[in-house]
Amino acid sequence: MGGVKAAQQAFTHHQRVRLLYKTVLKLHRGLPLELQALGDQYARDEFKRHKEADTEQAKTFMVEWTNYAISIAKQLGVRGAHTAKDLGSQLSDTDLEKFSDEQIYQLYELHEAATAQKKKEENTPKS
């Protein structure tokens, strides 16, 4: 725990946010291309949207995106998505109840984009 505190003091908030953002984008490189593009766009939008967040929102934002980065890193494993099992995780009803209406809508849009891409791939003839 002391190492985390030292790292927080070694970087400014802006530097920590930038490092987390770059880490997320690097992790996305291990995803299939369509998920990488979707993930990159979503991360970009979310980081821009929270640029002017208050201190409490910024803290929550950083914790949740750090947890996301850790989760993706574990799912991808050492060798990337081609060796990983299923990507993603299920949201519990308790988690969903914490979401605002806007977040539920964003989740729905993300689901629609992901499933549309999957359907497109399934309907594309293999060469």
Coordinates of C-alpha atoms in Angstrom, one line a residue:
M1 CA 0.0 0.0 0.0
G2 CA 2.9 2.3 0.7
G3 CA 4.1 1.9 -2.9
V4 CA 0.7 3.2 -4.2
K5 CA 0.9 6.3 -2.0
A6 CA 4.4 7.0 -3.2
A7 CA 3.4 6.6 -6.8
Q8 CA 0.4 9.0 -6.2
Q9 CA 2.8 11.6 -4.8
A10 CA 5.4 11.1 -7.6
F11 CA 2.8 12.1 -10.3
T12 CA 0.4 14.9 -10.6
H13 CA -3.3 14.1 -11.0
H14 CA -3.1 15.0 -14.7
Q15 CA -0.1 12.6 -15.2
R16 CA -1.9 9.8 -13.4
V17 CA -5.0 10.3 -15.6
R18 CA -2.8 10.3 -18.8
L19 CA -0.9 7.2 -17.7
L20 CA -4.2 5.4 -17.0
Y21 CA -5.6 6.4 -20.3
K22 CA -2.5 5.3 -22.2
T23 CA -2.5 2.0 -20.3
V24 CA -6.1 1.3 -21.3
L25 CA -5.4 2.1 -24.9
K26 CA -2.3 -0.2 -24.8
L27 CA -4.4 -3.0 -23.3
H28 CA -7.0 -2.6 -26.0
R29 CA -4.3 -3.5 -28.6
G30 CA -4.7 -7.1 -27.3
L31 CA -8.4 -7.1 -28.1
P32 CA -9.9 -8.2 -31.5
L33 CA -9.8 -5.3 -33.9
E34 CA -13.6 -4.5 -33.7
L35 CA -13.5 -4.5 -29.9
Q36 CA -10.3 -2.4 -29.9
A37 CA -12.0 0.3 -32.0
L38 CA -15.1 0.2 -29.8
G39 CA -13.1 0.2 -26.6
D40 CA -10.8 3.0 -27.7
Q41 CA -13.7 5.2 -28.7
Y42 CA -15.6 4.6 -25.5
A43 CA -12.5 5.3 -23.4
R44 CA -11.7 8.5 -25.3
D45 CA -15.3 9.7 -24.9
E46 CA -15.4 8.9 -21.2
F47 CA -12.0 10.5 -20.4
K48 CA -13.1 13.6 -22.3
R49 CA -16.4 13.7 -20.5
H50 CA -14.8 13.5 -17.1
K51 CA -12.1 16.1 -17.8
E52 CA -13.9 18.7 -15.6
A53 CA -15.1 16.3 -12.9
D54 CA -15.1 17.4 -9.3
T55 CA -12.7 15.7 -6.9
E56 CA -15.0 13.0 -5.7
Q57 CA -16.1 12.1 -9.2
A58 CA -12.5 12.1 -10.4
K59 CA -11.5 9.7 -7.6
T60 CA -14.4 7.3 -8.4
F61 CA -13.6 7.6 -12.1
M62 CA -9.9 6.7 -11.6
V63 CA -10.7 3.8 -9.3
E64 CA -13.2 2.3 -11.8
W65 CA -11.0 2.7 -14.8
T66 CA -8.1 1.2 -12.9
N67 CA -10.2 -1.8 -12.0
Y68 CA -11.2 -2.0 -15.7
A69 CA -7.5 -2.0 -16.8
I70 CA -6.7 -4.7 -14.2
S71 CA -9.7 -6.8 -15.3
I72 CA -8.7 -6.5 -19.0
A73 CA -5.1 -7.3 -18.3
K74 CA -6.2 -10.5 -16.4
Q75 CA -8.6 -11.5 -19.1
L76 CA -6.1 -11.0 -21.9
G77 CA -3.4 -12.9 -20.0
V78 CA 0.2 -12.8 -21.1
R79 CA -0.3 -13.7 -24.8
G80 CA -3.3 -11.5 -25.7
A81 CA -6.9 -12.1 -26.7
H82 CA -6.2 -15.0 -29.0
T83 CA -5.3 -17.2 -26.0
A84 CA -7.9 -15.7 -23.6
K85 CA -11.2 -17.3 -22.8
D86 CA -14.3 -15.1 -22.8
L87 CA -13.8 -11.4 -22.5
G88 CA -15.9 -9.2 -20.3
S89 CA -17.9 -9.9 -17.1
Q90 CA -21.5 -10.0 -16.1
L91 CA -23.0 -7.1 -14.2
S92 CA -25.1 -8.0 -11.2
D93 CA -28.5 -6.4 -10.5
T94 CA -26.9 -4.6 -7.6
D95 CA -24.3 -3.0 -10.0
L96 CA -27.0 -2.1 -12.5
E97 CA -29.1 -0.4 -9.7
K98 CA -26.2 2.0 -9.0
F99 CA -26.2 3.2 -12.6
S100 CA -27.8 6.5 -13.6
D101 CA -30.3 6.6 -16.5
E102 CA -27.5 8.0 -18.7
Q103 CA -25.1 5.2 -17.8
I104 CA -27.8 2.6 -18.5
Y105 CA -28.3 4.2 -21.9
Q106 CA -24.6 4.2 -22.6
L107 CA -24.4 0.5 -21.7
Y108 CA -27.3 -0.2 -24.0
E109 CA -25.6 1.7 -26.9
L110 CA -22.3 -0.2 -26.2
H111 CA -24.2 -3.5 -26.2
E112 CA -25.9 -2.6 -29.5
A113 CA -22.6 -1.6 -31.1
A114 CA -20.9 -4.8 -30.0
T115 CA -23.7 -7.2 -31.0
A116 CA -24.1 -5.4 -34.4
Q117 CA -20.5 -6.0 -35.1
K118 CA -20.8 -9.7 -34.1
K119 CA -23.8 -10.2 -36.3
K120 CA -22.0 -8.5 -39.2
E121 CA -19.1 -11.0 -38.7
E122 CA -21.4 -14.0 -38.6
N123 CA -23.1 -13.0 -41.8
T124 CA -19.8 -12.3 -43.7
P125 CA -18.9 -15.3 -45.9
K126 CA -15.4 -16.7 -45.1
S127 CA -13.0 -16.7 -48.0

